[in-house]
Short mmCIF file of C-alpha atoms in Angstrom, two decimals:
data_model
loop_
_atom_site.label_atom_id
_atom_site.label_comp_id
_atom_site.label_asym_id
_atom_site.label_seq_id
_atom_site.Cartn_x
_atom_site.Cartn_y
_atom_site.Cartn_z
CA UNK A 1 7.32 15.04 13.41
CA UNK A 2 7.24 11.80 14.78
CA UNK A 3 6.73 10.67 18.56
CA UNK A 4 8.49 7.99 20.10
CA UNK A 5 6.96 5.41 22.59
CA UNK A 6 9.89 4.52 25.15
CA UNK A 7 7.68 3.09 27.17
CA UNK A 8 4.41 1.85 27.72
CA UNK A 9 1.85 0.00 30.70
CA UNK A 10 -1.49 -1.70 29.23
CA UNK A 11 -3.53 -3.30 32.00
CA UNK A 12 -6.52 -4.61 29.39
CA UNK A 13 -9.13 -8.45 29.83
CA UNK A 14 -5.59 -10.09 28.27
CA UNK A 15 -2.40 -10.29 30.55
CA UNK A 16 -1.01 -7.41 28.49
CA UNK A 17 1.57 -6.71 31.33
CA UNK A 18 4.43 -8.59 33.50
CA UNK A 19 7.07 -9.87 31.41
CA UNK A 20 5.31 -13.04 29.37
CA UNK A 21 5.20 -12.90 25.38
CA UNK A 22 3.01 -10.77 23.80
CA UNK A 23 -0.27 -12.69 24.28
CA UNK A 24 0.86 -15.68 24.16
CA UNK A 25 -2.44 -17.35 25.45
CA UNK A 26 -5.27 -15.09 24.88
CA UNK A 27 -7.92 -15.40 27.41
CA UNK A 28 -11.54 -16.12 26.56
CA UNK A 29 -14.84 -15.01 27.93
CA UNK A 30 -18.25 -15.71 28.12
CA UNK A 31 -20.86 -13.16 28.19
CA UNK A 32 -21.45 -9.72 26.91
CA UNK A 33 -18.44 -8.01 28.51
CA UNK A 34 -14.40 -8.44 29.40
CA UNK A 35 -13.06 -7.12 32.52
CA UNK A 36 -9.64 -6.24 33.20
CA UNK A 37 -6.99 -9.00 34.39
CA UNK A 38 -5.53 -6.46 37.05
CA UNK A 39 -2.14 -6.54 38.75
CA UNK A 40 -1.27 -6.71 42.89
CA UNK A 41 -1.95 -2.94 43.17
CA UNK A 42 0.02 -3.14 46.00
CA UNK A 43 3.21 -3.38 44.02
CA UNK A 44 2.72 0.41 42.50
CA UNK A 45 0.52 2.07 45.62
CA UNK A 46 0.93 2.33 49.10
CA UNK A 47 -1.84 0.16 50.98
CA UNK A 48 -3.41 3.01 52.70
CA UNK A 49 -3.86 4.72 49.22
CA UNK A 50 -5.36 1.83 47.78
CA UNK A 51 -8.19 1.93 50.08
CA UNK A 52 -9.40 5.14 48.96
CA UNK A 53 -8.87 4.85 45.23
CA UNK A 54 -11.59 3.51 42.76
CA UNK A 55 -10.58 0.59 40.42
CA UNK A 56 -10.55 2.95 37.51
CA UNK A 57 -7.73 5.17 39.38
CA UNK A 58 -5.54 2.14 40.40
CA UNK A 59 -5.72 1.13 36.99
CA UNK A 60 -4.47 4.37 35.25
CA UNK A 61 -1.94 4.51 38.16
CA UNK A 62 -0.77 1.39 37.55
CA UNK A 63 -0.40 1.10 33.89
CA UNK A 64 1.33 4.94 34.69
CA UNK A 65 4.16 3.37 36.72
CA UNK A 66 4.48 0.62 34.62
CA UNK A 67 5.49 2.99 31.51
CA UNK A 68 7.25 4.55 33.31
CA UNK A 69 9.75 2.01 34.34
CA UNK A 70 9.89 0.62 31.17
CA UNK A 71 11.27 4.14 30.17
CA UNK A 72 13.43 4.64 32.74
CA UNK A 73 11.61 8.15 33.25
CA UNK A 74 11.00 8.91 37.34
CA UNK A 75 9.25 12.30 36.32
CA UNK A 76 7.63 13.21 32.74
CA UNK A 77 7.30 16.44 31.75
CA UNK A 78 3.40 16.85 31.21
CA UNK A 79 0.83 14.38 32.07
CA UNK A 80 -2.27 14.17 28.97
CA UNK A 81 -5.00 11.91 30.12
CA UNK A 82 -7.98 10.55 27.80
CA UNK A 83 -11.28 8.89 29.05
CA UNK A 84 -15.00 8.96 27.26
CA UNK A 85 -16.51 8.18 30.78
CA UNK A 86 -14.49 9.11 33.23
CA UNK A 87 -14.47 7.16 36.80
CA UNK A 88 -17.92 5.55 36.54
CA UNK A 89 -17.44 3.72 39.88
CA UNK A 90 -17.96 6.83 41.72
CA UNK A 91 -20.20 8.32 39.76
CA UNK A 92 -22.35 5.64 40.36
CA UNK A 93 -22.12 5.76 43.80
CA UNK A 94 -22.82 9.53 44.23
CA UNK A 95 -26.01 9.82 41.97
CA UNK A 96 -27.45 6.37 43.66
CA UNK A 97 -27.09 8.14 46.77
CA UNK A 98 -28.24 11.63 45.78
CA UNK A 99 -31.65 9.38 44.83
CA UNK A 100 -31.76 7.76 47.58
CA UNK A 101 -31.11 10.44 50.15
CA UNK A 102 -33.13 12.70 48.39
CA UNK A 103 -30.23 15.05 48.04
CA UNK A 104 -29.55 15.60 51.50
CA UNK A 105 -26.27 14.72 53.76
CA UNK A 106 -24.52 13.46 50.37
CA UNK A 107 -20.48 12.47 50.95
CA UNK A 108 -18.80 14.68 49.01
CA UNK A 109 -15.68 12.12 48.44
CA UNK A 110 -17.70 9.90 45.46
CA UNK A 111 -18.33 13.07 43.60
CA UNK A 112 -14.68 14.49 44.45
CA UNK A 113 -13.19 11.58 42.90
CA UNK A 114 -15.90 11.27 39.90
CA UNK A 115 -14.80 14.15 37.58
CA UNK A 116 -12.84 12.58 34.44
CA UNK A 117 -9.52 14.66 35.72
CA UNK A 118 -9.10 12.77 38.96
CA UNK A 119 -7.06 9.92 37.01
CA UNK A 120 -4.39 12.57 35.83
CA UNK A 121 -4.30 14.21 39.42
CA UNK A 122 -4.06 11.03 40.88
CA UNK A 123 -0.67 10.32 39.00
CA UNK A 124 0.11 13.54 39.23
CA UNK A 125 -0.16 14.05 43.46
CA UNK A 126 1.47 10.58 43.47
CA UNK A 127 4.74 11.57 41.24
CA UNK A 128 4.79 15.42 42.82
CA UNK A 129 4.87 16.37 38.95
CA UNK A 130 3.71 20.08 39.15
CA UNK A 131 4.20 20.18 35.29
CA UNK A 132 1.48 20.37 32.43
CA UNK A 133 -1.32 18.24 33.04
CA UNK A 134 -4.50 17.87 30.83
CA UNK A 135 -7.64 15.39 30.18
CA UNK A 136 -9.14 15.08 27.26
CA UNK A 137 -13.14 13.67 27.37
CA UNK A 138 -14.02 14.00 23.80
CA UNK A 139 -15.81 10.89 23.15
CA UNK A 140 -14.38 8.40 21.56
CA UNK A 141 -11.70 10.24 19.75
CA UNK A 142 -10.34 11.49 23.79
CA UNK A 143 -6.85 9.70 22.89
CA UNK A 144 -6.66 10.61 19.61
CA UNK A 145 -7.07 14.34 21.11
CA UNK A 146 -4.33 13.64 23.98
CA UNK A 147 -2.18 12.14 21.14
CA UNK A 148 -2.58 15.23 18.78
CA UNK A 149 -1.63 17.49 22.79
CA UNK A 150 1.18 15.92 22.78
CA UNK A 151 2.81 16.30 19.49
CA UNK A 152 1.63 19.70 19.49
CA UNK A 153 3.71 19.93 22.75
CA UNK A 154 6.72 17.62 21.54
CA UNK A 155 6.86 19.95 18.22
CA UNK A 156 8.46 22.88 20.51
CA UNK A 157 10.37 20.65 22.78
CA UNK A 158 11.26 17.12 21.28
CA UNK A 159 13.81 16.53 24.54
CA UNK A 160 10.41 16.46 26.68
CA UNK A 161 8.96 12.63 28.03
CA UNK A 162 5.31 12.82 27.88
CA UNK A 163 3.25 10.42 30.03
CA UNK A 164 -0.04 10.07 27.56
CA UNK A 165 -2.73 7.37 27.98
CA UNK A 166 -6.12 6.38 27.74
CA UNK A 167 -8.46 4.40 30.17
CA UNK A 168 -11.76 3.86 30.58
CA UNK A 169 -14.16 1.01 33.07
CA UNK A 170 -17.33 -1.24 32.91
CA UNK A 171 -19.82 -1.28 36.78
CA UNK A 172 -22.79 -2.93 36.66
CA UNK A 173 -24.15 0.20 36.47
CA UNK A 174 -22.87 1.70 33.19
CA UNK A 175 -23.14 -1.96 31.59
CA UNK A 176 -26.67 -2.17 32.54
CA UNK A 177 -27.51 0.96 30.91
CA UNK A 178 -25.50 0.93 28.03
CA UNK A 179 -27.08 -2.62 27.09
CA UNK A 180 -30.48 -0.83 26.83
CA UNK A 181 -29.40 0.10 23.38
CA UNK A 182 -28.71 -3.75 22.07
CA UNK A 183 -25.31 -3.07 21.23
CA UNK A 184 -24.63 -5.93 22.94
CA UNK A 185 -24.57 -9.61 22.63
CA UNK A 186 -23.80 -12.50 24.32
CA UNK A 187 -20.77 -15.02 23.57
CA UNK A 188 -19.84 -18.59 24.75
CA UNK A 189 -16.47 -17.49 23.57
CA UNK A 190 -15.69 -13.79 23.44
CA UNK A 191 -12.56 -14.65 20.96
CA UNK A 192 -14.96 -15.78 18.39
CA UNK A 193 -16.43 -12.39 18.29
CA UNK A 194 -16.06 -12.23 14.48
CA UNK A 195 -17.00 -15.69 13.34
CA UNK A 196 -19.65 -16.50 15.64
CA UNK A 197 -23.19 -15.66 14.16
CA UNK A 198 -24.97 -12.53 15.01
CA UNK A 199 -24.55 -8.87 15.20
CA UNK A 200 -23.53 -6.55 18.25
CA UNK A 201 -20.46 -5.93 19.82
CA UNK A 202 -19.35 -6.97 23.75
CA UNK A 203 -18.63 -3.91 26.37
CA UNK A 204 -14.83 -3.25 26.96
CA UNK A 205 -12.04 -1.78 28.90
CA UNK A 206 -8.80 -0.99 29.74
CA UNK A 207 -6.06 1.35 31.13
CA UNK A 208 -3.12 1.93 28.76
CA UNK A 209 0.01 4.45 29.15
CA UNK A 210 2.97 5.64 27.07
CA UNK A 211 5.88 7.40 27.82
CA UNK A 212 6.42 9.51 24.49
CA UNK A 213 9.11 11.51 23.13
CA UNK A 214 10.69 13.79 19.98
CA UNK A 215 13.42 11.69 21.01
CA UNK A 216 14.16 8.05 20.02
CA UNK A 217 15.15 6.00 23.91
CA UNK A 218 17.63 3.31 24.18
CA UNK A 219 14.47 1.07 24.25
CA UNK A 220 12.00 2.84 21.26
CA UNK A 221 9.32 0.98 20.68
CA UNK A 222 7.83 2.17 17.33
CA UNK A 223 7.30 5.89 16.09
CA UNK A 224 3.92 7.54 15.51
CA UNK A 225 4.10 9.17 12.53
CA UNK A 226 0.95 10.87 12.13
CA UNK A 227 -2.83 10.73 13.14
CA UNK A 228 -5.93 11.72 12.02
CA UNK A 229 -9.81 11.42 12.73
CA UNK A 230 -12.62 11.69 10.74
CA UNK A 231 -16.79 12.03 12.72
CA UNK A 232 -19.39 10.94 10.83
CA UNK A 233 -18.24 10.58 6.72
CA UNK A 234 -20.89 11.74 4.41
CA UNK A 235 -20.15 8.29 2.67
CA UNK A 236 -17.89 5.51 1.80
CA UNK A 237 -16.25 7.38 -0.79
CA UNK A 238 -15.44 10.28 1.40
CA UNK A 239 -14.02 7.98 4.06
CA UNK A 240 -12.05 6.40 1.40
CA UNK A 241 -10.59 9.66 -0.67
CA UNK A 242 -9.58 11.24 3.33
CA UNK A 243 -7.61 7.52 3.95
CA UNK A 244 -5.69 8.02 0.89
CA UNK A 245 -5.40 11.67 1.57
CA UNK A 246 -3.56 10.93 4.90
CA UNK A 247 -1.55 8.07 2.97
CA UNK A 248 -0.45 10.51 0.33
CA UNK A 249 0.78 13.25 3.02
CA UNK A 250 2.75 10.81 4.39
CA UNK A 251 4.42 10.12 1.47
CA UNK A 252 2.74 6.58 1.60
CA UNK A 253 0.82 4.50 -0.61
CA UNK A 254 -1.51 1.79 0.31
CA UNK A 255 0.82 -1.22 -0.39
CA UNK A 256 3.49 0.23 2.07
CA UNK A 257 1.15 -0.69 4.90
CA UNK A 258 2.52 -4.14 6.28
CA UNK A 259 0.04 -4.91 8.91
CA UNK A 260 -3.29 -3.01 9.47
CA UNK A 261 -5.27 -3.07 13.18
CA UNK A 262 -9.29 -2.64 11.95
CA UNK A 263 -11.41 -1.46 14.76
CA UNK A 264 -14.60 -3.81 13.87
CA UNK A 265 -16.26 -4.65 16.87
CA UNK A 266 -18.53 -7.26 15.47
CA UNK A 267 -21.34 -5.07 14.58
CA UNK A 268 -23.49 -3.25 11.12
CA UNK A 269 -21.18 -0.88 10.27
CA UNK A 270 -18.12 -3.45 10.01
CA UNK A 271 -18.75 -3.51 6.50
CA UNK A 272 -17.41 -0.36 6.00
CA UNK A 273 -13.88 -1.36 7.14
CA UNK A 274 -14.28 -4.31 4.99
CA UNK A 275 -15.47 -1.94 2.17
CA UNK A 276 -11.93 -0.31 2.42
CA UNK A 277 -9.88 -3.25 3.23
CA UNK A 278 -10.92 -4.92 -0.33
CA UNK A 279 -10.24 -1.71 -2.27
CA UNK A 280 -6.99 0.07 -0.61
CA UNK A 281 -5.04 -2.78 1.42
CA UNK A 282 -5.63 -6.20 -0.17
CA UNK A 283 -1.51 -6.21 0.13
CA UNK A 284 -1.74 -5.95 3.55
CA UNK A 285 -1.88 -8.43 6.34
CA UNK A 286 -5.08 -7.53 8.76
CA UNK A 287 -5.15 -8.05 12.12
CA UNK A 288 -8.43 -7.47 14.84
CA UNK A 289 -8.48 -6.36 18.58
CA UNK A 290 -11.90 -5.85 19.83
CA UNK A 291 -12.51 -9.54 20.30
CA UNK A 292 -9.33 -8.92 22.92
CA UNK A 293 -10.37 -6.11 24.74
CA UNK A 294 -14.03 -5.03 23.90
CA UNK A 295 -15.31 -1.51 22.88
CA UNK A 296 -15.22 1.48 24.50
CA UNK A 297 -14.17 4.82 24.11
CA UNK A 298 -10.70 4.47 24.01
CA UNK A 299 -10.26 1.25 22.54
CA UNK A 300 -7.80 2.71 20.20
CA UNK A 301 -5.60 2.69 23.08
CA UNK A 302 -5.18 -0.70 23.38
CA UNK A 303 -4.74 -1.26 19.59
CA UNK A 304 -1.60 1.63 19.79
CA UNK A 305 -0.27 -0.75 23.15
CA UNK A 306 -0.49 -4.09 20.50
CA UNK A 307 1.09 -1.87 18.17
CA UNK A 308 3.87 -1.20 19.58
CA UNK A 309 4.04 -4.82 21.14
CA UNK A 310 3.77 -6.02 17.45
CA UNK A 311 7.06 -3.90 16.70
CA UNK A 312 9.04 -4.46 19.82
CA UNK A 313 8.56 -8.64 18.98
CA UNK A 314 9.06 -7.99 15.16
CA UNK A 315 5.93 -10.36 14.99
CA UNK A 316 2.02 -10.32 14.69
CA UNK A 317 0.50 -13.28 16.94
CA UNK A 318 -1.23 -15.25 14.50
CA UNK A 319 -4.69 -15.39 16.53
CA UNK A 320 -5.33 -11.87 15.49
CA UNK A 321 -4.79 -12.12 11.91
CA UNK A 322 -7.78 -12.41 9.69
CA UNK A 323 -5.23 -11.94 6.48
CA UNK A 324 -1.62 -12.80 6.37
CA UNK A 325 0.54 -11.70 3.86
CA UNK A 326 3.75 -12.57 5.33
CA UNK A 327 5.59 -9.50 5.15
CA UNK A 328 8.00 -8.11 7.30
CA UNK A 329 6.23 -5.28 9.51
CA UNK A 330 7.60 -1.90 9.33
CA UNK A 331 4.73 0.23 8.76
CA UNK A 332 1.67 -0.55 10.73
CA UNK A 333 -1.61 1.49 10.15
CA UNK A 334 -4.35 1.35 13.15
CA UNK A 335 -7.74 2.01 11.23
CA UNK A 336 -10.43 1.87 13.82
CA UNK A 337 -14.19 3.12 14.18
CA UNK A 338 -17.30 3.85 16.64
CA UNK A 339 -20.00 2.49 16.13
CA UNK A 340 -19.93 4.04 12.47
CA UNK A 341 -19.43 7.52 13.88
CA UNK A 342 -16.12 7.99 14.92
CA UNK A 343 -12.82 7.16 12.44
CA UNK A 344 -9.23 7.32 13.05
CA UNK A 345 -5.96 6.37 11.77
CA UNK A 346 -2.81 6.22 13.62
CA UNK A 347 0.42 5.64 11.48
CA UNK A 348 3.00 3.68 13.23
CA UNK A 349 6.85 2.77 12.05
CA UNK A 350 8.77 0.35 14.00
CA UNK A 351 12.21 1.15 15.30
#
């Protein structure tokens, strides 16, 4: 069945929210790593709230509220989660402070508020929704698995609004330790993160939401039609026979895909998406994201938020494209990867 987004909330390094076009200007970096362009909290929490709440939290409240108004829902019925590292902030804090206190007379609070659940509870005590609530943590396919929850759960009830998203932060911390694996490199301009010479990727994150549905809103904008994932593809071949597999149960064939969203992130194992972009969708026009928002776990998150952007504007910004064919985009495939570990397609249709 397909699921409906009637709404969605993408705080992300671009000004993905407020009510400009669909990045319009794209904003450009310098470094290793983009950080989030965040929104006056103040305008979706009360002020005493925000003083207790970690940026990660404010950020998946935030980008909550803000698919939620866009879908006119004031109370969904089930709130899925995804995040591969949880709140990081406060994890930080409590194991530099275990070390340094050598265990003893440790505030509880940091570790209260590090477990990867607090973001759903969070929106949860905030909204007084009592109704299913679930985080998913594996990886980098966690919002592929909160995707596949929910149209599990929209299969029996397509009436229900599900509030589904992914989010996921950088601290000095995490960056610091993550860049011991040179995974990393550093940009004058993030943008050109695929023509610029070199290999590694730049850290990334973001917050996004959707408010989905078995039922098409006043206000749908696009359809997921079907997802799948695929960990660690004995070969090229294999990757390439499961893509056309998933085509071929959707009654598709390659040349019905208008627009394709590749996960590269700038790194060896790009040349796999390449690989499959030469044989299966030369007809199709193909677009990037990473050099937007960076990798991370749930990166795939963002792409489903341009997605849907893409559809709701009936256009693809041109900065994005590395291929344009021109054609009209109805069917929009989001074909992204993990550091050559992690695959997954999400099948979109606009409304």
């Amino acid at each position: 069945m397909a699921m409906f987004i009637n709404g969605m909330g993408n705080i992300s390094p671009q000004r993905t929210w407020g009510d400009s076009p669909l990045l319009q200007s794209p904003l450009q970096y310098k470094g290793d790593k983009l950080t989030c362009v965040e929104p006056d909290y103040a305008s979706f929490i009360e002020a005493k709230q925000i003083r207790r709440m970690s940026r990660v939290i404010k950020m998946g409240i935030a980008s909550a509220a803000m698919a939620m108004k866009e879908a006119n829902v004031s109370m969904p019925d089930g709130i899925i989660t995804a995040t591969g590292y949880g709140c990081l902030e406060d994890t930080g804090i409590f194991l530099t402070k275990m070390v340094s206190n050598k265990e003893e007379a440790l505030n509880p609070t940091p570790f209260i508020q590090s477990t990867h659940n607090t973001i759903g509870s969070q929106i949860a005590l905030m909204l007084q929704c009592q109704a299913y609530n679930q985080t998913y943590t594996h990886g980098a396919f966690s919002f592929e698995g909160a995707l596949l929850d929910a149209l599990l759960q929209l299969s029996d009830s397509p009436a229900r609004s599900l509030l589904v998203g992914g989010v996921d932060e950088i601290t000095a911390l995490s960056h610091s330790i993550q860049s011991r694996f040179g995974i990393f490199r550093t940009l004058v301009n993030t943008l050109d993160l695929f023509s610029a010479s070199g290999e590694g990727t730049v850290n990334g994150e973001g917050a996004a939401f959707f408010v989905l549905s078995g039922k098409q809103g006043n206000h749908a904008l696009a359809s997921i039609e079907g997802l799948t994932t695929f960990y660690r593809p004995a070969d090229e071949r294999v990757l390439e026979n499961s893509v056309v597999q998933f085509l071929t149960d959707h009654s598709l064939r390659a040349t019905d895909i208008d627009l394709v969203l590749w996960g590269k992130s700038g790194g060896r194992h790009d040349h796999v998406l390449d690989g499959m972009d030469k044989k299966l969708f030369r007809a199709s026009s193909a677009g990037v994201f990473k050099n937007l928002c960076g990798e991370y776990p749930v990166a795939s998150a963002f792409a489903l938020a341009l997605a849907a952007g893409i559809a709701k504007q009936k256009q693809v910004p041109e900065f994005i494209l590395q291929q344009n064919r021109n054609r009209p985009v109805k069917n929009i495939l989001i074909f992204n990867q993990y550091f050559g570990t992690h695959y997954s397609l999400i099948y979109l249709r606009t409304c």
